[in-house]
Coordinates of C-alpha atoms in Angstrom, one line a residue:
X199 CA -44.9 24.7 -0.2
X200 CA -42.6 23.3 -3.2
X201 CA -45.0 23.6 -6.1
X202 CA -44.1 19.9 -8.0
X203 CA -42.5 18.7 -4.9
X204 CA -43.6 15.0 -4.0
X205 CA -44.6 14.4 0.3
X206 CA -41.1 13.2 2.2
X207 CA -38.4 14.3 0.1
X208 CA -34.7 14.3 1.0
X209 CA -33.7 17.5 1.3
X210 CA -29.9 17.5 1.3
X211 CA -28.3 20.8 0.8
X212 CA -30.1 24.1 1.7
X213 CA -27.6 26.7 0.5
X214 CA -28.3 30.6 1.3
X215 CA -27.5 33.1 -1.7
X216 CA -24.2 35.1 -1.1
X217 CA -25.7 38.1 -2.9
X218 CA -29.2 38.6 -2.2
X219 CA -31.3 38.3 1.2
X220 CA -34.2 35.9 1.0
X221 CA -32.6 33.7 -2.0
X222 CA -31.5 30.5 -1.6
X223 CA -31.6 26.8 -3.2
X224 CA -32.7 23.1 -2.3
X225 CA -31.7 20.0 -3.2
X226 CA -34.4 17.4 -2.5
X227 CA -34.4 13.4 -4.0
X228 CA -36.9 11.1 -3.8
X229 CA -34.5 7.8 -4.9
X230 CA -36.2 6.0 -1.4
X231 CA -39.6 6.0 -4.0
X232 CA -37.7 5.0 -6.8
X233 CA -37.6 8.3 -8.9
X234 CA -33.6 8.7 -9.4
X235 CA -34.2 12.5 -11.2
X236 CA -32.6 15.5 -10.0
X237 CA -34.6 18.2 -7.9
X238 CA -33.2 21.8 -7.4
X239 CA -35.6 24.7 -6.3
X240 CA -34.8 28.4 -5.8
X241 CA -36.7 31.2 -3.6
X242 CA -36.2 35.0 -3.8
X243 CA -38.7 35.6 -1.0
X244 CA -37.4 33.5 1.5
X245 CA -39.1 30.5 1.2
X246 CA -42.7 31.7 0.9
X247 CA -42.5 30.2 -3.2
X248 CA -40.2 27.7 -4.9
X249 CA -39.0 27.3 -8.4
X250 CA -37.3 24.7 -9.9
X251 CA -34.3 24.7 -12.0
X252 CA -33.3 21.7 -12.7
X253 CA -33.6 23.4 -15.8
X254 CA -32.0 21.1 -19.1
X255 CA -30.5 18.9 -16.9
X256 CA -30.8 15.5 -17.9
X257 CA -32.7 12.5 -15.8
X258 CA -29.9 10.3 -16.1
X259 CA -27.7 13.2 -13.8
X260 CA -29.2 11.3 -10.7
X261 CA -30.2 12.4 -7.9
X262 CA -28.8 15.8 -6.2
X263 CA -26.6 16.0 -3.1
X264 CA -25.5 19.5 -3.1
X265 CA -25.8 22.7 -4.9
X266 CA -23.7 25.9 -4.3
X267 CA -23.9 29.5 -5.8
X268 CA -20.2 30.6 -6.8
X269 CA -18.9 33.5 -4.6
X270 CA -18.3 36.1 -7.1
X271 CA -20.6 35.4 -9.9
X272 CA -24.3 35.6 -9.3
X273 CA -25.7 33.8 -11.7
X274 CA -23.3 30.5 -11.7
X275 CA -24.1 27.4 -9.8
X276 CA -22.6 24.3 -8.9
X277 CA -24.3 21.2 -8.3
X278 CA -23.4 17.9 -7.4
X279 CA -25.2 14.6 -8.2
X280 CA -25.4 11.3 -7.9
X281 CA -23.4 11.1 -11.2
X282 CA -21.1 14.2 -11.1
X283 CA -20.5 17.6 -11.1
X284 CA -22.7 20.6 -13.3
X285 CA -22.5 24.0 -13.8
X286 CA -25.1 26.7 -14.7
X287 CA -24.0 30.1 -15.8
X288 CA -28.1 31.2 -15.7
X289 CA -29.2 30.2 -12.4
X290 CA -30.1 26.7 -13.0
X291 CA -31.6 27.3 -16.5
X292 CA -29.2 25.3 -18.1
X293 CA -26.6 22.7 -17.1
X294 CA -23.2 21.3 -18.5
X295 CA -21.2 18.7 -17.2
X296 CA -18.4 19.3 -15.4
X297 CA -17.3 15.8 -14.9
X298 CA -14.2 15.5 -17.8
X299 CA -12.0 13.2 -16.1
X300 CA -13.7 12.7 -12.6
X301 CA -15.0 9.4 -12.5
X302 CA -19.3 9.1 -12.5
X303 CA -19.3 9.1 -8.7
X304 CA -21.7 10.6 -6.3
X305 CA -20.5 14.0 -5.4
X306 CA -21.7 14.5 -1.8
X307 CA -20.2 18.1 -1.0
X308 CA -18.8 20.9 -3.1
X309 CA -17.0 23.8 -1.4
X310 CA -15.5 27.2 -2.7
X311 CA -12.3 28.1 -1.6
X312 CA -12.4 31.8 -0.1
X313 CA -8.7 32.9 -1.0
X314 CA -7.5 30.3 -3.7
X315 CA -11.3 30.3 -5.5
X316 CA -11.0 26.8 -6.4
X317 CA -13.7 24.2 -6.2
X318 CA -13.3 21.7 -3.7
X319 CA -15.7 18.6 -4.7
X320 CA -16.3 16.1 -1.8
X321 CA -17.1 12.4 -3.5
X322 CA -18.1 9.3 -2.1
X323 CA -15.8 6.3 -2.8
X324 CA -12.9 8.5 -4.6
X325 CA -12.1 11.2 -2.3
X326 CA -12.2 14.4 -3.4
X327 CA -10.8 17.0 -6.2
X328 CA -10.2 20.4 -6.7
X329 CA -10.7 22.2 -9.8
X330 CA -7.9 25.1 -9.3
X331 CA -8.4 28.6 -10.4
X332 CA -12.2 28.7 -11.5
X333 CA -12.2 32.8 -12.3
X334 CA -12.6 30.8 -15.6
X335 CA -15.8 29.5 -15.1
X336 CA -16.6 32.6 -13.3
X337 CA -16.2 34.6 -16.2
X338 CA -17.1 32.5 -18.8
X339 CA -20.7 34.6 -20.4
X340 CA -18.6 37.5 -20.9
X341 CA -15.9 35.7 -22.7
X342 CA -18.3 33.9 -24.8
X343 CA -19.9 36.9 -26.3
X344 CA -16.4 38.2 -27.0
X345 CA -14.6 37.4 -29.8
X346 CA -11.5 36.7 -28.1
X347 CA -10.7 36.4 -24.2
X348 CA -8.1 36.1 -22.0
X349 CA -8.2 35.1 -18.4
X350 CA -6.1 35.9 -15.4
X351 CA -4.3 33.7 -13.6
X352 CA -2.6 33.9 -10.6
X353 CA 0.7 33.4 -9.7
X354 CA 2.5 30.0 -9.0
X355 CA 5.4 29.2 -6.6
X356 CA 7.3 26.0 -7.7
X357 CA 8.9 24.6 -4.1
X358 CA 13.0 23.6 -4.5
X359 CA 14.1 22.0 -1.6
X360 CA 17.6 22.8 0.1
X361 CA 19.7 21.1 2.9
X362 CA 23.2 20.4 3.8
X363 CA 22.8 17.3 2.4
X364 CA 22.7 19.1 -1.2
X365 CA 19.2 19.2 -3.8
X366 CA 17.0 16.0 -2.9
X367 CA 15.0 16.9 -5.6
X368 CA 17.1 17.4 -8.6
X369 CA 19.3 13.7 -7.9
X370 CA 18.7 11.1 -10.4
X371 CA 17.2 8.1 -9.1
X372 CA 18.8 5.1 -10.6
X373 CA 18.6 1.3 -9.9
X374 CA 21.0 -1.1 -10.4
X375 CA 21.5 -3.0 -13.5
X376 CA 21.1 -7.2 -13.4
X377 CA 24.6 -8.5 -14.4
X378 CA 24.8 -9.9 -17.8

């Protein structure tokens, strides 16, 4: 019952809402038939209709793997395709890359860290990444219709290491010199 859907689709990620009963989101790809365009579909009323919102997002994005609604704002999503990783801050709407220096690889899972709130992206072939401190991301509308915004961060522990044996970490690390 996925209006636009064509018969035997992958369906990859089905991802429940984290805010509202009877939402959720698809992923389905149809690369088997040789159609290599994304596919993301939302219900509010659990599952009895389907929308798509794929939105802006261009064909050459590939096909989808995952998709995942952020944990504290609503209206952002996370996708990840055969070419990288999106963002929509209007619930698939429109997209933007998130890609900047991850290589165009297939990202097969995307994952929100509970306590640290980063994005952990699952690819296939590179590993994986995580895109620390998103409350960034998270809060980007607002800050956009400001004329000025700062952003929180939280705070860092820099690690010195102590033995007997004195500071590992601060000893300069020399080789020696080929004789003249």
């Amino acid at each position: 019952n996925v209006a636009g859907l064509k018969p035997f689709p992958w369906i990859g990620t089905v991802e429940a809402s984290n805010f509202d009963a009877g939402t959720a989101y698809i992923t389905a790809a149809q690369w088997q038939n040789d159609d290599y365009a994304p596919y993301f579909y939302m219900t509010t009323d659990y599952g009895r209709t389907w929308r798509s919102i794929v939105g802006d997002m261009p064909a050459k994005a590939g096909w989808p793997h995952v998709i995942r609604e952020d944990r504290r704002n609503r209206n952002l999503l996370f996708a990840g395709t055969e070419m990288g990783v999106w963002a929509s801050w209007d619930r698939g709407a429109h997209w933007v890359s998130l890609r900047g220096e991850l290589a165009a690889v297939p990202v097969r899972d995307m994952q929100i860290h509970p306590r640290e709130n980063d994005l952990i992206i699952a690819t296939h072939g590179r590993g994986m990444d995580i895109l620390d401190d998103i409350p960034a991301l998270q809060n980007l509308n607002p800050a956009m219709a400001a004329d000025a915004a700062l952003f929180d961060i939280r705070p860092a522990v820099r690690w010195t290491f102590w033995n007997r044996a004195g500071n590992l970490g601060q000893k300069v690390w020399r080789g020696a010199n080929p004789p003249e």
